[in-house]
Amino acid sequence: MKVRAIIKPLEDIAHIIAQGQENTARANLTFIEKSLFAKKLSNSGMTKDTIRSALTVDDTLLSRMLAVVENVPDPVLDAVGSAKGVGRDRWEELKKLVLIPSKAAIAIEFVSGEEFRHSTPENRFDVLLNHLKKGKKPKQQASKAAERAWALADNTVSVSTKDTGKAFTMALKSKDASSFGTYVSEQLERLYREFRQTENDQTGD
């Protein structure tokens, strides 16, 4: 069937912009598909202005799109695929995780394993993200403070100490604890000088 058509030459940039806008509108591309297309255009030498026009996005969104595809390993991107329904925020969450080299290695290994391959295309992104988030190391428990006690034979004076490594506390118990504690505190400057002298003698400083 014969039809009327207007044919005119287009510059390369104009052709890319027109093609990109048409594909975006027609195919309803996902975030990661648009991001990969943006990377392809960038690698071919297109300016950011051209890429923004082709994808109809602003500069902030384009920067985030490129950051995702430049930091998430290619094997992971290939394995996850189009990721329908997965938007920018969750891709950025994944990107932050794989910025840690050990996490990136775990992600690459996981997408080649049985659990990932047996998941449906719709669930693959979530399966991967949950696997990486599960791998967080538990917080180390604080070391228990070292406690000691000392007392005179007749128990007229007892002392308990606690050493956490960052702080050292001392408690006195006796009938004259207040006056004895005051006496000890008044000797602290002399005791500290003697302590420093002992340390210097031992180190030879």
Short mmCIF file of C-alpha atoms in Angstrom, two decimals:
data_model
loop_
_atom_site.label_atom_id
_atom_site.label_comp_id
_atom_site.label_asym_id
_atom_site.label_seq_id
_atom_site.Cartn_x
_atom_site.Cartn_y
_atom_site.Cartn_z
CA MET A 1 0.00 0.00 0.00
CA LYS A 2 1.38 3.34 -1.03
CA VAL A 3 1.54 6.08 1.64
CA ARG A 4 2.68 9.67 1.66
CA ALA A 5 5.89 10.21 3.64
CA ILE A 6 8.26 13.05 4.38
CA ILE A 7 11.91 12.00 4.40
CA LYS A 8 14.62 14.27 5.71
CA PRO A 9 18.17 13.67 6.92
CA LEU A 10 18.85 13.85 10.65
CA GLU A 11 22.11 14.58 12.40
CA ASP A 12 23.41 11.76 14.61
CA ILE A 13 22.56 13.61 17.81
CA ALA A 14 19.04 14.46 16.67
CA HIS A 15 18.53 10.83 15.63
CA ILE A 16 19.66 9.54 19.03
CA ILE A 17 17.37 11.96 20.88
CA ALA A 18 14.39 11.02 18.74
CA GLN A 19 15.10 7.30 19.06
CA GLY A 20 15.61 7.49 22.80
CA GLN A 21 12.41 9.44 23.41
CA GLU A 22 10.42 7.09 21.20
CA ASN A 23 11.78 3.92 22.85
CA THR A 24 11.27 5.30 26.35
CA ALA A 25 7.67 6.21 25.68
CA ARG A 26 6.80 3.05 23.78
CA ALA A 27 8.60 0.34 25.78
CA ASN A 28 7.98 1.73 29.29
CA LEU A 29 11.59 1.00 30.21
CA THR A 30 12.51 0.25 33.81
CA PHE A 31 14.94 2.36 35.81
CA ILE A 32 17.85 0.02 35.19
CA GLU A 33 17.10 -0.30 31.46
CA LYS A 34 17.16 3.49 31.13
CA SER A 35 20.35 3.60 33.18
CA LEU A 36 22.08 1.06 30.94
CA PHE A 37 20.98 2.98 27.85
CA ALA A 38 22.39 6.17 29.41
CA LYS A 39 25.71 4.40 30.02
CA LYS A 40 25.78 3.13 26.44
CA LEU A 41 25.26 6.65 25.11
CA SER A 42 27.89 8.02 27.47
CA ASN A 43 30.43 5.39 26.36
CA SER A 44 29.73 6.27 22.73
CA GLY A 45 30.79 9.86 23.39
CA MET A 46 27.41 11.54 23.77
CA THR A 47 27.29 14.59 26.04
CA LYS A 48 25.13 14.66 29.16
CA ASP A 49 22.89 17.24 27.51
CA THR A 50 22.18 14.81 24.67
CA ILE A 51 21.57 11.90 27.07
CA ARG A 52 19.21 13.98 29.21
CA SER A 53 17.23 14.97 26.14
CA ALA A 54 17.10 11.40 24.84
CA LEU A 55 15.79 10.02 28.15
CA THR A 56 13.83 13.11 29.21
CA VAL A 57 15.48 13.24 32.65
CA ASP A 58 17.12 15.98 34.66
CA ASP A 59 20.80 16.21 35.60
CA THR A 60 20.31 14.84 39.13
CA LEU A 61 18.47 11.73 37.99
CA LEU A 62 20.97 11.10 35.21
CA SER A 63 23.87 11.26 37.67
CA ARG A 64 22.14 8.72 39.92
CA MET A 65 21.39 6.43 37.00
CA LEU A 66 25.01 6.43 35.87
CA ALA A 67 26.25 5.95 39.45
CA VAL A 68 24.21 2.76 39.75
CA VAL A 69 25.35 1.11 36.51
CA GLU A 70 28.95 2.20 37.01
CA ASN A 71 29.20 0.70 40.51
CA VAL A 72 27.03 -2.40 40.38
CA PRO A 73 29.16 -5.18 38.79
CA ASP A 74 28.21 -6.12 35.22
CA PRO A 75 27.59 -9.80 36.07
CA VAL A 76 25.02 -8.68 38.65
CA LEU A 77 23.31 -6.31 36.23
CA ASP A 78 23.13 -9.02 33.57
CA ALA A 79 21.76 -11.60 36.02
CA VAL A 80 19.09 -9.35 37.55
CA GLY A 81 17.79 -8.21 34.16
CA SER A 82 15.12 -5.57 33.64
CA ALA A 83 13.87 -5.74 37.27
CA LYS A 84 10.28 -4.72 36.62
CA GLY A 85 8.87 -2.68 39.49
CA VAL A 86 12.26 -1.93 41.04
CA GLY A 87 12.79 1.82 41.20
CA ARG A 88 15.69 4.15 41.81
CA ASP A 89 15.71 3.98 45.62
CA ARG A 90 16.17 0.21 45.84
CA TRP A 91 18.81 0.20 43.12
CA GLU A 92 20.68 2.89 45.04
CA GLU A 93 20.42 0.75 48.18
CA LEU A 94 22.02 -2.13 46.28
CA LYS A 95 24.68 0.20 44.89
CA LYS A 96 25.68 1.34 48.39
CA LEU A 97 26.06 -2.26 49.51
CA VAL A 98 28.27 -3.34 46.61
CA LEU A 99 30.54 -0.32 47.02
CA ILE A 100 32.10 -2.51 49.72
CA PRO A 101 34.43 -4.82 47.76
CA SER A 102 33.58 -7.88 49.87
CA LYS A 103 29.86 -7.30 49.26
CA ALA A 104 30.44 -6.94 45.52
CA ALA A 105 32.26 -10.28 45.51
CA ILE A 106 29.41 -11.90 47.46
CA ALA A 107 26.87 -10.50 44.98
CA ILE A 108 28.75 -11.85 41.96
CA GLU A 109 29.07 -15.27 43.56
CA PHE A 110 25.42 -15.35 44.65
CA VAL A 111 23.93 -14.55 41.21
CA SER A 112 25.72 -17.58 39.79
CA GLY A 113 24.34 -19.90 42.47
CA GLU A 114 21.34 -22.21 42.57
CA GLU A 115 19.16 -20.12 44.91
CA PHE A 116 19.31 -17.10 42.61
CA ARG A 117 18.82 -19.09 39.40
CA HIS A 118 15.75 -20.83 40.80
CA SER A 119 14.07 -17.55 41.74
CA THR A 120 11.61 -15.94 39.32
CA PRO A 121 12.70 -12.93 37.24
CA GLU A 122 10.30 -10.75 39.25
CA ASN A 123 11.90 -11.78 42.55
CA ARG A 124 15.57 -11.89 41.64
CA PHE A 125 16.38 -8.36 42.73
CA ASP A 126 14.74 -8.83 46.14
CA VAL A 127 16.42 -12.21 46.64
CA LEU A 128 19.83 -10.66 45.95
CA LEU A 129 19.25 -7.58 48.09
CA ASN A 130 18.00 -9.62 51.05
CA HIS A 131 21.00 -11.95 50.76
CA LEU A 132 23.44 -9.02 50.91
CA LYS A 133 21.63 -7.40 53.83
CA LYS A 134 21.61 -10.69 55.76
CA GLY A 135 25.39 -10.79 55.61
CA LYS A 136 25.86 -7.89 58.01
CA LYS A 137 28.21 -8.76 60.85
CA PRO A 138 26.71 -8.66 64.35
CA LYS A 139 27.93 -5.91 66.58
CA GLN A 140 30.68 -6.96 68.91
CA GLN A 141 29.72 -7.00 72.55
CA ALA A 142 31.60 -4.65 74.78
CA SER A 143 34.29 -6.36 76.80
CA LYS A 144 33.36 -6.96 80.42
CA ALA A 145 34.94 -4.57 82.90
CA ALA A 146 37.68 -6.04 85.11
CA GLU A 147 36.71 -5.78 88.79
CA ARG A 148 38.95 -6.25 91.81
CA ALA A 149 38.56 -6.00 95.56
CA TRP A 150 41.00 -5.40 98.41
CA ALA A 151 40.56 -5.20 102.18
CA LEU A 152 42.58 -5.08 105.37
CA ALA A 153 42.69 -8.22 107.42
CA ASP A 154 40.35 -6.72 110.01
CA ASN A 155 38.05 -5.40 107.27
CA THR A 156 38.23 -1.88 108.62
CA VAL A 157 38.86 -0.68 105.07
CA SER A 158 37.76 -2.34 101.81
CA VAL A 159 38.39 -1.12 98.28
CA SER A 160 36.71 -2.19 95.05
CA THR A 161 37.94 -1.12 91.61
CA LYS A 162 36.54 -1.40 88.10
CA ASP A 163 38.67 -1.10 84.95
CA THR A 164 36.92 -0.77 81.56
CA GLY A 165 40.06 0.11 79.65
CA LYS A 166 38.85 3.67 79.12
CA ALA A 167 37.96 4.44 82.73
CA PHE A 168 39.12 3.30 86.18
CA THR A 169 36.88 3.77 89.21
CA MET A 170 37.59 3.13 92.88
CA ALA A 171 35.15 2.82 95.77
CA LEU A 172 36.10 2.88 99.47
CA LYS A 173 34.16 1.35 102.33
CA SER A 174 35.08 1.99 105.94
CA LYS A 175 33.86 3.84 108.99
CA ASP A 176 36.13 6.73 108.00
CA ALA A 177 35.69 6.33 104.20
CA SER A 178 35.06 10.04 103.71
CA SER A 179 38.18 11.28 105.48
CA PHE A 180 40.34 8.45 104.07
CA GLY A 181 39.06 9.19 100.56
CA THR A 182 39.90 12.87 101.00
CA TYR A 183 43.40 11.94 102.15
CA VAL A 184 43.93 9.69 99.10
CA SER A 185 42.68 12.34 96.68
CA GLU A 186 45.10 14.89 98.17
CA GLN A 187 47.97 12.49 97.44
CA LEU A 188 47.02 12.00 93.77
CA GLU A 189 49.48 14.53 92.36
CA ARG A 190 52.40 12.97 94.28
CA LEU A 191 51.27 9.46 93.39
CA TYR A 192 51.01 10.34 89.72
CA ARG A 193 54.53 11.84 89.68
CA GLU A 194 55.87 8.67 91.28
CA PHE A 195 53.96 6.59 88.74
CA ARG A 196 55.43 8.53 85.82
CA GLN A 197 58.93 8.25 87.29
CA THR A 198 58.52 4.48 87.62
CA GLU A 199 57.32 4.26 84.01
CA ASN A 200 60.28 6.30 82.79
CA ASP A 201 62.75 4.17 84.75
CA GLN A 202 61.33 1.01 83.20
CA THR A 203 61.42 2.37 79.63
CA GLY A 204 64.75 4.16 80.03
CA ASP A 205 63.31 7.53 78.90
#
